[in-house]
């Protein structure tokens, strides 16, 4: 009940600076055990009906935090305290990069929206991977792949890709289901996804090399991967969403993936601004290279859903990706289009305009398997996960 007051104070300061102030404050609080336990009891909500098995991973609940919030895997333990079922780190690039000039994160309060042009600022794959390994050592965490899925992934068949490239492919099981009673006893921990991208200076024709470096560097540190070719804040990046460019990147990663003793789920994150024809290409390619899932959607460059005041402020801010309430309707449309086009055979993580339990349920109803919040977390506060999960579990 106090968050609106706190939010009004925090919103008086620079958005990016407040982000790190708030998260570092949470980190300090969680370092004190009684405070950590109080936060857990206040913000976590666990219920057996919330647990799901999606692309072979056991999620304690379907509410995750989208990429871009914890780019460098600095606050994973604290986000787990707040009850998230999964967190996507990144976007991580091979080399560290500072991102675009500041200020680069802006609030449109009247529209409950954000505009960002961060530009993949991150510490680079080596530093992020080392940070994740240290966390694994401290927490004794293991990948949450079930034994049955491990055995399934060992059943392989050779398949030829265009251009004579060979890869292995596992027999696909149903990819999203409520967990069995046996699985419910596993007490699944928070799942970590790795969102990977290319460095700004890397030309598009060499982009596949950057994705390969990040994939190899994070392979033992994350539970699943998301290929990000849809951010509007790296020049030319969205051109990689074209079918031929994507095929080269995804095929190379799958060649590596299926050569491992145990493959990792590979997903693709797409923009909300794609045409139906482009979405059809994504669906076709997803089956061709056997993607494990899709993330829909990234931020939008469209400003049509903003209020009159929001459009004026947006024009003053300039370029950047828009997220939050104005994206809600379009993100739902894209999720539904993908779910229909894939006939529910490829899981979808829905992101865009999720602020309430009803928003989350809407995405699930049109075909999503999991949901992610980001801008909603900023506006609704740390209780957002608990509130959404209680609605999804029918406890409100």
Coordinates of C-alpha atoms in Angstrom, one line a residue:
X1 CA 0.0 0.0 0.0
X2 CA 3.0 2.3 0.5
X3 CA 4.5 1.8 -3.0
X4 CA 2.5 4.6 -4.8
X5 CA 4.0 7.1 -2.3
X6 CA 7.5 5.6 -2.7
X7 CA 7.0 5.6 -6.5
X8 CA 6.1 9.2 -6.6
X9 CA 9.3 10.1 -4.8
X10 CA 11.5 7.9 -6.9
X11 CA 9.9 9.2 -10.1
X12 CA 11.2 12.6 -9.3
X13 CA 14.7 11.4 -10.2
X14 CA 16.5 10.0 -13.3
X15 CA 15.0 6.7 -14.3
X16 CA 18.2 4.8 -14.8
X17 CA 19.8 6.1 -11.6
X18 CA 16.7 5.2 -9.6
X19 CA 16.8 1.7 -11.0
X20 CA 20.2 1.0 -9.6
X21 CA 19.5 2.8 -6.4
X22 CA 16.4 0.7 -5.8
X23 CA 18.0 -2.6 -6.7
X24 CA 21.1 -1.9 -4.6
X25 CA 18.9 -1.0 -1.7
X26 CA 17.0 -4.2 -2.1
X27 CA 20.4 -6.1 -2.2
X28 CA 21.5 -4.5 1.1
X29 CA 18.2 -5.3 2.7
X30 CA 18.4 -9.0 1.6
X31 CA 21.9 -9.2 3.1
X32 CA 20.2 -9.0 6.5
X33 CA 18.5 -12.4 7.1
X34 CA 15.5 -11.2 9.1
X35 CA 14.8 -8.5 6.5
X36 CA 15.2 -11.1 3.7
X37 CA 12.7 -13.4 5.4
X38 CA 10.2 -10.6 5.9
X39 CA 10.5 -9.7 2.2
X40 CA 10.0 -13.3 1.2
X41 CA 6.8 -13.6 3.3
X42 CA 5.5 -10.3 2.0
X43 CA 6.1 -10.8 -1.7
X44 CA 6.2 -14.5 -2.5
X45 CA 3.1 -16.6 -3.3
X46 CA 3.5 -20.3 -4.0
X47 CA 0.8 -22.7 -5.1
X48 CA 1.0 -26.1 -6.8
X49 CA -1.3 -25.0 -9.6
X50 CA 1.2 -22.3 -10.7
X51 CA 4.0 -24.8 -11.4
X52 CA 4.5 -25.6 -15.1
X53 CA 6.9 -27.7 -17.2
X54 CA 7.8 -25.7 -20.3
X55 CA 10.4 -26.8 -22.9
X56 CA 11.7 -29.3 -20.3
X57 CA 12.2 -26.8 -17.5
X58 CA 10.3 -26.8 -14.2
X59 CA 9.0 -23.3 -13.4
X60 CA 7.7 -22.7 -9.9
X61 CA 5.3 -20.1 -11.4
X62 CA 4.7 -18.6 -14.9
X63 CA 5.7 -15.0 -14.0
X64 CA 9.1 -13.9 -15.1
X65 CA 11.1 -10.7 -15.5
X66 CA 12.1 -9.7 -19.0
X67 CA 15.6 -9.1 -20.3
X68 CA 17.1 -5.6 -19.8
X69 CA 16.2 -5.3 -16.1
X70 CA 19.1 -7.3 -14.7
X71 CA 21.4 -7.1 -17.7
X72 CA 24.5 -8.2 -15.8
X73 CA 23.1 -10.8 -13.4
X74 CA 23.7 -8.6 -10.4
X75 CA 20.4 -9.0 -8.6
X76 CA 19.2 -12.6 -9.2
X77 CA 19.0 -13.6 -5.5
X78 CA 17.0 -10.4 -4.7
X79 CA 14.6 -11.0 -7.6
X80 CA 14.1 -14.5 -6.4
X81 CA 13.1 -13.1 -3.0
X82 CA 10.4 -11.1 -4.8
X83 CA 8.9 -14.3 -6.1
X84 CA 9.8 -14.4 -9.8
X85 CA 9.5 -17.8 -11.4
X86 CA 12.2 -16.9 -13.9
X87 CA 14.5 -14.0 -14.8
X88 CA 16.1 -13.3 -18.2
X89 CA 19.5 -11.7 -17.9
X90 CA 21.1 -9.6 -20.6
X91 CA 21.1 -8.7 -23.4
X92 CA 24.7 -10.0 -23.1
X93 CA 27.2 -9.3 -25.9
X94 CA 30.7 -10.8 -26.5
X95 CA 32.6 -7.7 -25.5
X96 CA 31.6 -5.2 -22.8
X97 CA 29.9 -2.1 -24.1
X98 CA 28.7 1.1 -22.6
X99 CA 25.6 1.4 -24.6
X100 CA 24.1 4.7 -25.9
X101 CA 24.6 8.1 -24.4
X102 CA 22.6 9.1 -21.3
X103 CA 19.9 9.9 -20.6
X104 CA 18.5 6.8 -22.3
X105 CA 15.5 5.7 -20.1
X106 CA 12.4 7.8 -19.9
X107 CA 9.0 7.6 -18.2
X108 CA 5.7 8.4 -19.8
X109 CA 3.7 8.4 -16.6
X110 CA 0.3 9.3 -18.0
X111 CA 0.5 6.3 -20.3
X112 CA 2.2 3.9 -17.8
X113 CA 5.0 3.5 -20.3
X114 CA 8.7 3.7 -20.7
X115 CA 10.9 4.6 -23.7
X116 CA 14.5 3.2 -23.6
X117 CA 17.4 3.4 -26.0
X118 CA 19.9 1.6 -23.7
X119 CA 21.9 0.0 -26.6
X120 CA 22.9 -3.4 -25.0
X121 CA 25.0 -1.9 -22.3
X122 CA 26.5 -4.8 -20.4
X123 CA 29.7 -6.2 -18.8
X124 CA 30.3 -8.7 -21.6
X125 CA 29.9 -12.4 -21.7
X126 CA 33.1 -13.4 -19.7
X127 CA 32.3 -11.2 -16.7
X128 CA 28.6 -12.2 -16.7
X129 CA 29.4 -15.9 -17.0
X130 CA 31.9 -15.7 -14.1
X131 CA 29.3 -13.9 -12.0
X132 CA 26.7 -16.7 -12.7
X133 CA 29.2 -19.4 -12.0
X134 CA 30.0 -17.9 -8.6
X135 CA 26.2 -17.8 -7.8
X136 CA 25.9 -21.4 -8.8
X137 CA 28.7 -22.3 -6.4
X138 CA 27.2 -20.4 -3.6
X139 CA 23.6 -21.6 -4.1
X140 CA 24.4 -25.1 -5.2
X141 CA 21.9 -24.6 -8.1
X142 CA 21.5 -27.0 -11.0
X143 CA 19.7 -26.8 -14.2
X144 CA 16.0 -27.7 -13.7
X145 CA 15.7 -30.1 -16.5
X146 CA 13.7 -33.2 -15.5
X147 CA 15.2 -36.6 -15.8
X148 CA 12.6 -37.6 -18.3
X149 CA 13.5 -34.7 -20.5
X150 CA 17.2 -35.6 -20.2
X151 CA 16.5 -39.1 -21.4
X152 CA 14.3 -37.7 -24.2
X153 CA 17.0 -35.3 -25.4
X154 CA 19.4 -38.2 -25.9
X155 CA 17.2 -39.8 -28.5
X156 CA 18.5 -38.0 -31.7
X157 CA 18.2 -38.2 -35.4
X158 CA 20.3 -36.5 -38.1
X159 CA 18.6 -33.8 -40.1
X160 CA 20.0 -31.8 -43.1
X161 CA 19.6 -28.0 -43.1
X162 CA 19.7 -25.9 -46.2
X163 CA 23.2 -25.5 -47.5
X164 CA 24.2 -29.0 -46.5
X165 CA 24.7 -28.2 -42.8
X166 CA 23.9 -31.2 -40.6
X167 CA 22.5 -31.0 -37.1
X168 CA 21.0 -33.4 -34.6
X169 CA 17.4 -33.0 -33.5
X170 CA 15.6 -34.6 -30.5
X171 CA 12.2 -36.1 -30.7
X172 CA 9.8 -33.3 -29.6
X173 CA 7.5 -33.9 -26.6
X174 CA 4.5 -31.8 -25.6
X175 CA 6.3 -28.7 -24.5
X176 CA 4.0 -27.1 -22.0
X177 CA 1.9 -28.8 -19.4
X178 CA 0.9 -28.7 -15.8
X179 CA 3.4 -30.6 -13.7
X180 CA 2.7 -34.0 -12.3
X181 CA 2.5 -34.7 -8.6
X182 CA 6.0 -36.3 -8.7
X183 CA 7.4 -33.1 -10.3
X184 CA 5.7 -30.9 -7.7
X185 CA 7.9 -32.4 -5.0
X186 CA 11.1 -31.1 -6.7
X187 CA 10.7 -27.6 -5.2
X188 CA 11.9 -25.9 -8.4
X189 CA 14.2 -22.8 -8.0
X190 CA 14.1 -19.7 -10.1
X191 CA 14.9 -20.4 -13.8
X192 CA 17.6 -18.2 -15.4
X193 CA 17.4 -17.3 -19.1
X194 CA 20.3 -15.9 -21.1
X195 CA 19.3 -13.2 -23.6
X196 CA 22.2 -12.8 -26.2
X197 CA 23.0 -10.3 -28.8
X198 CA 25.7 -8.8 -31.0
X199 CA 28.1 -5.9 -30.3
X200 CA 27.2 -2.6 -31.9
X201 CA 30.5 -2.6 -33.9
X202 CA 30.0 -6.1 -35.3
X203 CA 28.7 -6.0 -38.9
X204 CA 25.5 -7.9 -39.6
X205 CA 27.2 -10.4 -41.9
X206 CA 29.4 -11.4 -38.9
X207 CA 26.6 -11.3 -36.3
X208 CA 26.3 -15.1 -36.1
X209 CA 29.8 -15.2 -34.6
X210 CA 28.8 -12.9 -31.7
X211 CA 25.8 -15.1 -31.0
X212 CA 28.0 -18.2 -31.0
X213 CA 30.5 -16.6 -28.6
X214 CA 27.7 -15.7 -26.1
X215 CA 26.0 -19.1 -26.5
X216 CA 29.2 -21.0 -25.7
X217 CA 30.2 -18.6 -23.0
X218 CA 26.9 -18.9 -21.1
X219 CA 26.0 -22.5 -21.9
X220 CA 26.8 -23.9 -18.5
X221 CA 25.5 -20.8 -16.6
X222 CA 21.8 -20.5 -17.8
X223 CA 18.8 -22.7 -18.2
X224 CA 17.7 -21.5 -21.6
X225 CA 18.7 -19.0 -24.3
X226 CA 16.9 -16.2 -26.1
X227 CA 18.3 -14.8 -29.4
X228 CA 17.6 -11.1 -29.4
X229 CA 17.5 -9.6 -32.9
X230 CA 14.5 -7.3 -32.2
X231 CA 15.8 -4.4 -30.1
X232 CA 15.4 -1.1 -31.9
X233 CA 18.3 0.4 -30.1
X234 CA 21.3 -1.2 -32.0
X235 CA 21.6 0.1 -35.5
X236 CA 20.6 -2.5 -38.1
X237 CA 19.8 -5.2 -35.6
X238 CA 16.2 -5.7 -36.6
X239 CA 17.4 -6.5 -40.2
X240 CA 18.5 -9.8 -38.7
X241 CA 14.9 -10.8 -38.3
X242 CA 14.7 -11.5 -42.0
X243 CA 14.4 -15.2 -42.7
X244 CA 17.8 -15.8 -44.3
X245 CA 19.8 -13.9 -41.7
X246 CA 17.9 -15.6 -38.9
X247 CA 18.4 -19.0 -40.4
X248 CA 22.2 -18.6 -40.4
X249 CA 22.3 -17.5 -36.7
X250 CA 19.8 -20.1 -35.4
X251 CA 21.2 -23.0 -37.5
X252 CA 24.7 -22.4 -36.2
X253 CA 23.5 -22.3 -32.6
X254 CA 21.5 -25.4 -33.0
X255 CA 24.5 -27.2 -34.5
X256 CA 26.4 -26.4 -31.3
X257 CA 23.4 -27.1 -29.1
X258 CA 22.7 -30.6 -30.4
X259 CA 26.3 -31.5 -30.2
X260 CA 26.2 -31.1 -26.4
X261 CA 25.5 -34.0 -24.0
X262 CA 22.3 -32.1 -22.9
X263 CA 20.9 -29.4 -25.1
X264 CA 19.5 -26.1 -23.8
X265 CA 16.2 -24.7 -24.9
X266 CA 16.7 -22.1 -27.6
X267 CA 14.2 -19.3 -28.1
X268 CA 13.8 -16.3 -30.4
X269 CA 12.6 -12.8 -29.3
X270 CA 10.7 -10.9 -31.9
X271 CA 9.5 -7.3 -32.4
X272 CA 5.8 -6.3 -32.2
X273 CA 6.2 -4.3 -35.5
X274 CA 6.5 -7.3 -37.8
X275 CA 4.0 -7.8 -40.7
X276 CA 1.9 -10.9 -40.9
X277 CA 4.2 -12.1 -43.7
X278 CA 7.2 -11.6 -41.5
X279 CA 5.5 -13.5 -38.6
X280 CA 4.7 -16.3 -41.0
X281 CA 8.4 -16.5 -41.9
X282 CA 9.2 -16.6 -38.2
X283 CA 6.8 -19.5 -37.7
X284 CA 8.1 -21.4 -40.7
X285 CA 11.7 -21.0 -39.5
X286 CA 10.9 -21.9 -35.9
X287 CA 9.8 -25.4 -37.1
X288 CA 12.7 -25.6 -39.6
X289 CA 15.4 -25.1 -37.0
X290 CA 13.4 -26.7 -34.2
X291 CA 13.2 -23.7 -31.9
X292 CA 12.0 -24.5 -28.4
X293 CA 10.1 -21.3 -28.0
X294 CA 9.3 -17.7 -29.0
X295 CA 9.3 -14.5 -26.9
X296 CA 6.7 -12.0 -28.0
X297 CA 7.3 -9.2 -27.9
X298 CA 10.2 -6.7 -27.6
X299 CA 9.6 -3.0 -27.4
X300 CA 7.9 -1.1 -30.3
X301 CA 8.8 1.9 -32.4
X302 CA 5.1 2.6 -33.0
X303 CA 3.7 5.6 -31.0
X304 CA 0.1 5.4 -32.2
X305 CA -1.3 4.1 -28.9
X306 CA 0.1 7.0 -26.9
X307 CA -2.1 9.7 -25.4
X308 CA -1.9 13.2 -26.9
X309 CA 0.4 14.2 -24.0
X310 CA 2.4 11.1 -24.4
X311 CA 3.0 11.7 -28.1
X312 CA 4.3 15.2 -27.3
X313 CA 6.7 13.9 -24.7
X314 CA 7.7 11.0 -27.0
X315 CA 8.6 13.5 -29.8
X316 CA 10.7 15.4 -27.3
X317 CA 12.5 12.3 -26.1
X318 CA 13.2 11.0 -29.6
X319 CA 14.2 7.5 -30.7
X320 CA 13.8 4.4 -28.5
X321 CA 11.7 1.4 -27.8
X322 CA 8.3 1.9 -26.2
X323 CA 7.1 -0.5 -23.5
X324 CA 4.2 -0.7 -21.1
X325 CA 0.5 -0.2 -21.4
X326 CA 0.5 1.1 -25.0
X327 CA 2.0 -2.2 -26.1
X328 CA -0.5 -4.4 -24.4
X329 CA -3.0 -4.9 -27.3
X330 CA -0.4 -5.4 -30.0
X331 CA 1.6 -7.8 -27.9
X332 CA -1.5 -9.9 -27.3
X333 CA -2.3 -9.9 -31.1
X334 CA 1.2 -11.2 -31.9
X335 CA 1.0 -13.9 -29.2
X336 CA -2.3 -15.1 -30.6
X337 CA -1.1 -15.0 -34.2
X338 CA 2.0 -17.1 -33.3
X339 CA 0.0 -19.5 -31.2
X340 CA -2.5 -20.0 -34.0
X341 CA 0.2 -20.3 -36.6
X342 CA 2.2 -22.9 -34.6
X343 CA -1.0 -24.7 -33.5
X344 CA 0.3 -24.5 -30.0
X345 CA 3.3 -26.7 -30.7
X346 CA 5.9 -24.1 -29.8
X347 CA 5.7 -22.4 -26.4
X348 CA 5.4 -18.7 -26.3
X349 CA 6.7 -16.4 -23.5
X350 CA 4.4 -13.3 -23.6
X351 CA 5.7 -9.9 -22.8
X352 CA 4.2 -6.5 -23.3
X353 CA 1.8 -4.4 -21.2
X354 CA 1.3 -6.9 -18.3
X355 CA 0.4 -5.0 -15.1
X356 CA -2.2 -7.1 -13.4
X357 CA -3.3 -10.7 -13.0
X358 CA -6.0 -10.1 -15.6
X359 CA -3.4 -8.9 -18.1
X360 CA -1.4 -12.0 -17.5
X361 CA -4.4 -14.3 -17.8
X362 CA -5.3 -12.6 -21.1
X363 CA -1.9 -13.6 -22.6
X364 CA -2.2 -17.1 -21.3
X365 CA -5.7 -17.4 -22.7
X366 CA -4.6 -16.5 -26.2
X367 CA -1.8 -19.1 -26.2
X368 CA 1.2 -18.1 -24.1
X369 CA 2.8 -20.6 -21.8
X370 CA 4.7 -18.1 -19.6
X371 CA 4.6 -14.3 -19.1
X372 CA 7.1 -11.6 -18.4
X373 CA 6.8 -8.3 -16.8
X374 CA 9.2 -5.3 -17.0
X375 CA 7.5 -1.9 -17.2
X376 CA 4.6 -3.2 -15.1
X377 CA 7.2 -4.0 -12.4
X378 CA 8.3 -0.4 -12.3
X379 CA 4.8 1.0 -12.1
X380 CA 3.1 -1.6 -9.9
X381 CA 6.1 -2.3 -7.6
X382 CA 7.5 -5.4 -5.9
X383 CA 4.2 -6.9 -5.1
X384 CA 3.3 -7.4 -8.8
X385 CA 4.4 -11.1 -9.0
X386 CA 2.4 -12.0 -5.9
X387 CA -0.7 -10.2 -7.2
X388 CA -0.5 -11.8 -10.6
X389 CA 0.1 -15.3 -9.3
X390 CA -2.8 -15.1 -6.8
X391 CA -5.1 -14.2 -9.7
X392 CA -3.7 -17.0 -11.9
X393 CA -4.2 -19.5 -9.0
X394 CA -7.7 -18.3 -8.4
X395 CA -7.0 -17.1 -4.9
X396 CA -8.4 -13.6 -5.3

